[in-house]
């Protein structure tokens, strides 16, 4: 269900949507006892102890005082309940701290401090540098003249690189003093937990904008738990609050976790209980037979001639109680106490500290720490985890000519420098794509130096390499991109951005030369998405060979291309693209379809190769994990040859003859199945196992 968020309309939405109070608690004061007892009695071992305790209440069969069983049972359940209550209390304190944090909102042009829990949908929220975003916000203004806000999303997605967020085009040029006076409406979808997607439309009322629709995407939003960085202030309207934010919907209700040790004990309890039943049946039958045949002959026993209907159960149940000590009732409380203690050992370990930030380890759940010792598989990404995530431009192939192969560094290649100096058309085009086809923001410091702010390390590496070769990205002012070649300024108007997605594996920009008026499409991306879109007459074999050569060296590769567009072709496409960006349903699919319409008949210019070196100690760490019996898997979107070279260099795949590389490849279930069969045959022939 869609929601309409009215900007600066105080009180209009307060009764429609929830406030910003968050709650990660598992229990309340009213449901703690029944809910906790229910969770404890879900375990087979606890059900067994309860059964024994109930049998102890029958004075005819119990050999001991019932208090001797009920006392320990109540104690161990109380210990477990106290541990759960303590964990939940810590969650409550964390929620309380977040809910009572001071934030600022704009009311009638005045900044007013309130508690974060009192933010309502439609409120204008004012954030300062290093503030945590208290709810999901549609960005409307920032201190940056270009409308940029830098965001740290590590708490949301684990990525440490700063993200750039932009104000919508409709808000460009609106001064900070006018933000509290903005009137309009944002039409957005119902709350969901997809942190990479937000498809909405905004309409500002006159005099700001005459009801024109302005599309909003995830690039125009600040999500809860992110931090404002390198931005003096940012301002936006709350669209999702409380547990309806994307993060709030992702949290869910904490589920009780059963560790491997707990599961093993439950299985052993079941097995012992079955053994007890067998023993009880055998001894019970023997006891009843003896009673009927021998005991009644003894004059001093005085058995009644006719007993109650349950007479045959008395002796077996007595044996059940006598055998109950096979499962010690203290095992549960002992485990709970031990779990709490070694969770504290993790907190107190002064060697488990992040050397860069000084952040210590923290066991947030005292019940599952022992599962760390049960890890059999570690799955890791490559970039930024195994590697330094510091991209360096190393080699390139432009129009079939290789640069940097002899020196190992294209930026030091004299032949490439001469080509730039002489104005080689293909080389200049290659550098233009590197400098323009990106989302990098140039920031000029007071001393005149230019710093580049980029979401993608690849893009920053390309822009820096272009600048090193005298194609400098100088400025992005609104839609005007200014580059400089040997002191000569070149300006382009940015018309559209065809954003990178994991499905497209490429990004493009449509720009207009401010001098000639020509409209050009610049594209860059993976070889499997760029090379097949080359114009039919162009030979791409040299570029494919360059990609394979660079992949063998473990380098990341990007293919660069361009296409000149006719005016009528672009105008027709731009109209459809604007319409696709304004729909709320299937926006992503429609935009992708229109991107396909434009990205064809490309002129391939060249291939760029980028190095991302391994972090220190990675091979030794992987070797240690393998010796511990842990399987280590690397997940990457790189080409196969690049992935293999990285795997060899980080000791993930031991070099021959110790290691044997077996490749299972395919794009469908059938292809993978056939490839797997081939690998299994190879293993049988060589009588070895892949590592």
mmCIF file of C-alpha atoms in Angstrom, residues 130-396:
data_model
loop_
_atom_site.group_PDB
_atom_site.id
_atom_site.type_symbol
_atom_site.label_atom_id
_atom_site.label_comp_id
_atom_site.label_asym_id
_atom_site.label_seq_id
_atom_site.Cartn_x
_atom_site.Cartn_y
_atom_site.Cartn_z
ATOM 1 C CA UNK A 130 28.666 12.916 12.672
ATOM 2 C CA UNK A 131 24.989 12.657 13.663
ATOM 3 C CA UNK A 132 23.320 9.264 13.419
ATOM 4 C CA UNK A 133 20.291 9.202 11.126
ATOM 5 C CA UNK A 134 17.320 8.503 13.449
ATOM 6 C CA UNK A 135 14.823 7.300 10.821
ATOM 7 C CA UNK A 136 14.490 6.890 7.055
ATOM 8 C CA UNK A 137 14.680 10.370 5.537
ATOM 9 C CA UNK A 138 14.180 11.797 2.052
ATOM 10 C CA UNK A 139 17.026 14.286 1.600
ATOM 11 C CA UNK A 140 15.968 17.842 0.676
ATOM 12 C CA UNK A 141 18.991 20.023 1.424
ATOM 13 C CA UNK A 142 22.642 19.980 2.486
ATOM 14 C CA UNK A 143 25.414 22.439 3.286
ATOM 15 C CA UNK A 144 27.247 21.390 0.117
ATOM 16 C CA UNK A 145 26.700 23.772 -2.832
ATOM 17 C CA UNK A 146 26.287 20.770 -5.130
ATOM 18 C CA UNK A 147 23.663 19.179 -2.899
ATOM 19 C CA UNK A 148 25.856 16.275 -1.792
ATOM 20 C CA UNK A 149 25.734 14.507 1.558
ATOM 21 C CA UNK A 150 28.356 11.939 2.564
ATOM 22 C CA UNK A 151 27.014 8.936 4.420
ATOM 23 C CA UNK A 152 28.683 6.141 6.381
ATOM 24 C CA UNK A 153 26.598 2.969 6.034
ATOM 25 C CA UNK A 154 28.824 0.472 7.883
ATOM 26 C CA UNK A 155 26.172 -0.206 10.540
ATOM 27 C CA UNK A 156 23.653 -0.998 7.807
ATOM 28 C CA UNK A 157 25.529 -2.996 5.171
ATOM 29 C CA UNK A 158 29.064 -3.429 6.563
ATOM 30 C CA UNK A 159 30.658 -1.293 3.832
ATOM 31 C CA UNK A 160 33.218 1.169 5.156
ATOM 32 C CA UNK A 161 33.448 3.424 2.088
ATOM 33 C CA UNK A 162 31.462 6.642 2.331
ATOM 34 C CA UNK A 163 28.391 6.842 0.100
ATOM 35 C CA UNK A 164 27.231 10.022 -1.591
ATOM 36 C CA UNK A 165 23.607 11.067 -1.371
ATOM 37 C CA UNK A 166 22.131 13.831 -3.511
ATOM 38 C CA UNK A 167 19.252 16.211 -3.040
ATOM 39 C CA UNK A 168 16.469 15.755 -5.652
ATOM 40 C CA UNK A 169 16.693 17.906 -8.749
ATOM 41 C CA UNK A 170 13.514 19.742 -7.653
ATOM 42 C CA UNK A 171 15.345 21.047 -4.552
ATOM 43 C CA UNK A 172 18.401 22.347 -6.395
ATOM 44 C CA UNK A 173 18.946 26.024 -5.657
ATOM 45 C CA UNK A 174 16.639 26.199 -2.621
ATOM 46 C CA UNK A 175 18.395 28.072 0.198
ATOM 47 C CA UNK A 176 18.586 26.712 3.727
ATOM 48 C CA UNK A 177 16.286 29.510 4.944
ATOM 49 C CA UNK A 178 13.554 28.348 2.576
ATOM 50 C CA UNK A 179 13.630 24.651 3.517
ATOM 51 C CA UNK A 180 11.160 25.040 6.433
ATOM 52 C CA UNK A 181 8.729 26.730 4.017
ATOM 53 C CA UNK A 182 8.705 23.956 1.416
ATOM 54 C CA UNK A 183 5.278 22.486 0.804
ATOM 55 C CA UNK A 184 4.755 19.306 -1.154
ATOM 56 C CA UNK A 185 3.977 15.620 -1.079
ATOM 57 C CA UNK A 186 6.101 12.490 -1.441
ATOM 58 C CA UNK A 187 4.396 9.394 -2.820
ATOM 59 C CA UNK A 188 6.357 6.356 -1.676
ATOM 60 C CA UNK A 189 5.719 2.612 -1.449
ATOM 61 C CA UNK A 190 4.747 0.751 1.692
ATOM 62 C CA UNK A 191 7.631 0.077 4.105
ATOM 63 C CA UNK A 192 9.978 -2.711 3.035
ATOM 64 C CA UNK A 193 13.421 -3.972 4.105
ATOM 65 C CA UNK A 194 15.259 -3.604 0.781
ATOM 66 C CA UNK A 195 18.077 -1.223 1.723
ATOM 67 C CA UNK A 196 19.174 -0.767 -1.891
ATOM 68 C CA UNK A 197 15.865 0.364 -3.306
ATOM 69 C CA UNK A 198 13.503 3.294 -2.796
ATOM 70 C CA UNK A 199 11.182 4.230 -5.662
ATOM 71 C CA UNK A 200 9.156 7.333 -4.906
ATOM 72 C CA UNK A 201 7.950 10.580 -6.466
ATOM 73 C CA UNK A 202 7.946 14.080 -5.043
ATOM 74 C CA UNK A 203 5.769 17.015 -6.037
ATOM 75 C CA UNK A 204 6.556 20.452 -4.633
ATOM 76 C CA UNK A 205 3.731 22.947 -4.505
ATOM 77 C CA UNK A 206 4.076 26.489 -5.888
ATOM 78 C CA UNK A 207 6.039 28.673 -5.690
ATOM 79 C CA UNK A 208 8.875 26.129 -5.412
ATOM 80 C CA UNK A 209 7.859 23.905 -8.326
ATOM 81 C CA UNK A 210 4.621 23.864 -10.208
ATOM 82 C CA UNK A 211 3.511 20.322 -9.303
ATOM 83 C CA UNK A 212 6.065 18.683 -11.631
ATOM 84 C CA UNK A 213 6.901 15.108 -10.631
ATOM 85 C CA UNK A 214 10.459 14.592 -9.383
ATOM 86 C CA UNK A 215 11.560 10.944 -9.002
ATOM 87 C CA UNK A 216 13.309 9.871 -5.797
ATOM 88 C CA UNK A 217 15.633 6.878 -5.506
ATOM 89 C CA UNK A 218 17.825 5.350 -2.821
ATOM 90 C CA UNK A 219 20.456 7.967 -3.754
ATOM 91 C CA UNK A 220 18.119 10.641 -2.363
ATOM 92 C CA UNK A 221 17.554 8.943 1.003
ATOM 93 C CA UNK A 222 19.302 8.709 4.366
ATOM 94 C CA UNK A 223 18.561 5.408 6.084
ATOM 95 C CA UNK A 224 18.310 4.812 9.813
ATOM 96 C CA UNK A 225 21.569 3.929 11.674
ATOM 97 C CA UNK A 226 23.812 5.592 9.056
ATOM 98 C CA UNK A 227 26.077 8.513 10.019
ATOM 99 C CA UNK A 228 26.540 11.915 8.383
ATOM 100 C CA UNK A 229 30.212 12.444 7.503
ATOM 101 C CA UNK A 230 32.142 15.328 5.911
ATOM 102 C CA UNK A 231 28.907 17.325 5.622
ATOM 103 C CA UNK A 232 28.228 20.326 7.869
ATOM 104 C CA UNK A 233 24.471 19.747 7.867
ATOM 105 C CA UNK A 234 21.754 17.895 6.003
ATOM 106 C CA UNK A 235 17.999 18.253 6.117
ATOM 107 C CA UNK A 236 15.169 15.994 4.989
ATOM 108 C CA UNK A 237 11.659 14.776 5.650
ATOM 109 C CA UNK A 238 10.933 11.592 7.621
ATOM 110 C CA UNK A 239 9.221 8.999 5.404
ATOM 111 C CA UNK A 240 9.516 5.827 7.541
ATOM 112 C CA UNK A 241 9.816 5.789 11.329
ATOM 113 C CA UNK A 242 10.244 3.361 14.216
ATOM 114 C CA UNK A 243 10.033 -0.318 13.394
ATOM 115 C CA UNK A 244 8.737 0.561 9.898
ATOM 116 C CA UNK A 245 12.157 1.746 8.730
ATOM 117 C CA UNK A 246 14.138 -0.533 6.445
ATOM 118 C CA UNK A 247 16.438 -1.430 9.327
ATOM 119 C CA UNK A 248 13.513 -1.932 11.696
ATOM 120 C CA UNK A 249 11.826 -4.364 9.324
ATOM 121 C CA UNK A 250 15.110 -6.244 8.890
ATOM 122 C CA UNK A 251 15.595 -6.760 12.616
ATOM 123 C CA UNK A 252 12.564 -8.937 13.246
ATOM 124 C CA UNK A 253 11.768 -10.574 16.572
ATOM 125 C CA UNK A 254 14.759 -12.299 18.224
ATOM 126 C CA UNK A 255 14.261 -16.036 17.924
ATOM 127 C CA UNK A 256 15.512 -18.495 20.555
ATOM 128 C CA UNK A 257 18.714 -20.072 19.269
ATOM 129 C CA UNK A 258 19.688 -23.685 19.913
ATOM 130 C CA UNK A 259 23.435 -24.222 19.859
ATOM 131 C CA UNK A 260 25.149 -27.361 18.597
ATOM 132 C CA UNK A 261 25.936 -28.391 22.193
ATOM 133 C CA UNK A 262 22.301 -27.900 23.227
ATOM 134 C CA UNK A 263 21.107 -29.932 20.249
ATOM 135 C CA UNK A 264 23.579 -32.713 21.070
ATOM 136 C CA UNK A 265 22.454 -32.804 24.715
ATOM 137 C CA UNK A 266 18.818 -32.958 23.634
ATOM 138 C CA UNK A 267 19.610 -35.932 21.391
ATOM 139 C CA UNK A 268 21.519 -37.684 24.179
ATOM 140 C CA UNK A 269 18.648 -36.969 26.568
ATOM 141 C CA UNK A 270 16.243 -38.595 24.130
ATOM 142 C CA UNK A 271 18.508 -41.625 23.725
ATOM 143 C CA UNK A 272 18.938 -42.042 27.498
ATOM 144 C CA UNK A 273 15.193 -41.652 27.990
ATOM 145 C CA UNK A 274 14.546 -44.448 25.476
ATOM 146 C CA UNK A 275 17.086 -46.617 27.314
ATOM 147 C CA UNK A 276 15.300 -45.807 30.584
ATOM 148 C CA UNK A 277 11.965 -46.864 29.102
ATOM 149 C CA UNK A 278 13.464 -50.206 28.074
ATOM 150 C CA UNK A 279 14.941 -50.706 31.564
ATOM 151 C CA UNK A 280 11.669 -49.656 33.218
ATOM 152 C CA UNK A 281 9.608 -52.026 31.054
ATOM 153 C CA UNK A 282 11.923 -54.973 31.779
ATOM 154 C CA UNK A 283 12.152 -54.300 35.521
ATOM 155 C CA UNK A 284 8.464 -53.362 35.751
ATOM 156 C CA UNK A 285 7.337 -56.600 34.128
ATOM 157 C CA UNK A 286 9.726 -58.578 36.336
ATOM 158 C CA UNK A 287 8.482 -56.752 39.429
ATOM 159 C CA UNK A 288 4.794 -57.297 38.649
ATOM 160 C CA UNK A 289 5.396 -60.976 37.857
ATOM 161 C CA UNK A 290 7.324 -61.454 41.097
ATOM 162 C CA UNK A 291 4.592 -59.652 43.046
ATOM 163 C CA UNK A 292 1.847 -61.888 41.608
ATOM 164 C CA UNK A 293 3.796 -65.134 41.953
ATOM 165 C CA UNK A 294 6.037 -64.762 44.982
ATOM 166 C CA UNK A 295 5.193 -61.679 47.023
ATOM 167 C CA UNK A 296 1.571 -62.664 47.654
ATOM 168 C CA UNK A 297 2.763 -65.944 49.174
ATOM 169 C CA UNK A 298 4.619 -64.057 51.877
ATOM 170 C CA UNK A 299 2.319 -63.665 54.868
ATOM 171 C CA UNK A 300 4.064 -60.528 56.176
ATOM 172 C CA UNK A 301 3.610 -58.530 52.925
ATOM 173 C CA UNK A 302 -0.180 -58.559 53.174
ATOM 174 C CA UNK A 303 -0.986 -57.590 49.575
ATOM 175 C CA UNK A 304 -4.724 -56.912 49.055
ATOM 176 C CA UNK A 305 -6.514 -59.461 46.925
ATOM 177 C CA UNK A 306 -7.881 -56.755 44.558
ATOM 178 C CA UNK A 307 -5.878 -53.622 43.757
ATOM 179 C CA UNK A 308 -6.763 -50.379 41.900
ATOM 180 C CA UNK A 309 -6.853 -50.238 38.076
ATOM 181 C CA UNK A 310 -3.431 -48.575 37.951
ATOM 182 C CA UNK A 311 -1.759 -51.233 40.084
ATOM 183 C CA UNK A 312 0.384 -52.476 37.190
ATOM 184 C CA UNK A 313 1.882 -48.956 36.711
ATOM 185 C CA UNK A 314 3.158 -48.498 40.255
ATOM 186 C CA UNK A 315 6.275 -50.680 40.086
ATOM 187 C CA UNK A 316 7.392 -49.447 36.577
ATOM 188 C CA UNK A 317 6.971 -45.803 37.630
ATOM 189 C CA UNK A 318 8.984 -46.417 40.787
ATOM 190 C CA UNK A 319 11.797 -47.780 38.645
ATOM 191 C CA UNK A 320 11.474 -44.716 36.358
ATOM 192 C CA UNK A 321 12.044 -42.409 39.302
ATOM 193 C CA UNK A 322 14.953 -44.512 40.522
ATOM 194 C CA UNK A 323 16.545 -44.369 37.043
ATOM 195 C CA UNK A 324 15.978 -40.603 36.622
ATOM 196 C CA UNK A 325 19.460 -39.854 37.963
ATOM 197 C CA UNK A 326 20.845 -41.101 34.625
ATOM 198 C CA UNK A 327 20.199 -37.543 33.374
ATOM 199 C CA UNK A 328 21.549 -35.125 36.007
ATOM 200 C CA UNK A 329 19.215 -32.228 36.631
ATOM 201 C CA UNK A 330 22.179 -29.929 37.232
ATOM 202 C CA UNK A 331 23.428 -30.211 33.629
ATOM 203 C CA UNK A 332 21.202 -27.411 32.360
ATOM 204 C CA UNK A 333 22.071 -24.838 35.001
ATOM 205 C CA UNK A 334 25.754 -25.756 34.717
ATOM 206 C CA UNK A 335 25.670 -25.097 30.971
ATOM 207 C CA UNK A 336 23.866 -21.764 31.394
ATOM 208 C CA UNK A 337 26.335 -20.565 34.013
ATOM 209 C CA UNK A 338 29.328 -21.635 31.938
ATOM 210 C CA UNK A 339 27.917 -19.881 28.852
ATOM 211 C CA UNK A 340 27.584 -16.648 30.779
ATOM 212 C CA UNK A 341 31.140 -16.899 32.105
ATOM 213 C CA UNK A 342 32.919 -17.561 28.809
ATOM 214 C CA UNK A 343 30.836 -14.863 27.091
ATOM 215 C CA UNK A 344 32.428 -12.516 29.618
ATOM 216 C CA UNK A 345 35.856 -13.950 28.774
ATOM 217 C CA UNK A 346 35.264 -12.729 25.207
ATOM 218 C CA UNK A 347 34.394 -9.244 26.489
ATOM 219 C CA UNK A 348 37.481 -9.175 28.725
ATOM 220 C CA UNK A 349 39.961 -10.419 26.099
ATOM 221 C CA UNK A 350 42.307 -7.460 25.531
ATOM 222 C CA UNK A 351 43.754 -9.123 22.414
ATOM 223 C CA UNK A 352 40.398 -9.155 20.614
ATOM 224 C CA UNK A 353 40.472 -5.428 19.814
ATOM 225 C CA UNK A 354 40.300 -3.664 16.444
ATOM 226 C CA UNK A 355 43.758 -2.047 16.158
ATOM 227 C CA UNK A 356 42.447 0.852 14.045
ATOM 228 C CA UNK A 357 39.381 1.910 16.042
ATOM 229 C CA UNK A 358 40.158 0.368 19.440
ATOM 230 C CA UNK A 359 36.753 -1.331 19.481
ATOM 231 C CA UNK A 360 36.771 -4.418 21.753
ATOM 232 C CA UNK A 361 34.909 -7.674 21.159
ATOM 233 C CA UNK A 362 31.411 -7.867 22.596
ATOM 234 C CA UNK A 363 29.365 -11.055 23.054
ATOM 235 C CA UNK A 364 25.839 -9.707 22.547
ATOM 236 C CA UNK A 365 24.256 -13.141 22.999
ATOM 237 C CA UNK A 366 25.517 -15.191 25.937
ATOM 238 C CA UNK A 367 23.843 -18.357 24.710
ATOM 239 C CA UNK A 368 25.633 -19.177 21.458
ATOM 240 C CA UNK A 369 29.322 -18.377 21.989
ATOM 241 C CA UNK A 370 30.351 -22.035 21.863
ATOM 242 C CA UNK A 371 29.111 -22.226 18.277
ATOM 243 C CA UNK A 372 32.243 -20.307 17.293
ATOM 244 C CA UNK A 373 34.082 -23.569 17.801
ATOM 245 C CA UNK A 374 31.669 -25.392 15.498
ATOM 246 C CA UNK A 375 32.447 -23.297 12.397
ATOM 247 C CA UNK A 376 33.183 -25.523 9.405
ATOM 248 C CA UNK A 377 32.882 -23.038 6.543
ATOM 249 C CA UNK A 378 33.967 -19.423 6.169
ATOM 250 C CA UNK A 379 32.599 -17.562 3.154
ATOM 251 C CA UNK A 380 34.259 -14.259 2.334
ATOM 252 C CA UNK A 381 34.128 -11.678 -0.392
ATOM 253 C CA UNK A 382 37.373 -10.590 -1.991
ATOM 254 C CA UNK A 383 37.393 -6.824 -2.304
ATOM 255 C CA UNK A 384 38.142 -5.083 0.970
ATOM 256 C CA UNK A 385 38.293 -8.342 2.931
ATOM 257 C CA UNK A 386 41.153 -10.276 1.375
ATOM 258 C CA UNK A 387 42.392 -7.220 -0.506
ATOM 259 C CA UNK A 388 43.223 -3.688 0.635
ATOM 260 C CA UNK A 389 40.421 -2.106 -1.415
ATOM 261 C CA UNK A 390 42.973 0.426 -2.654
ATOM 262 C CA UNK A 391 42.621 0.393 -6.420
ATOM 263 C CA UNK A 392 45.585 1.409 -8.561
ATOM 264 C CA UNK A 393 45.447 1.836 -12.352
ATOM 265 C CA UNK A 394 48.192 -0.419 -13.755
ATOM 266 C CA UNK A 395 47.749 -1.248 -17.446
ATOM 267 C CA UNK A 396 45.515 -0.512 -20.397
#
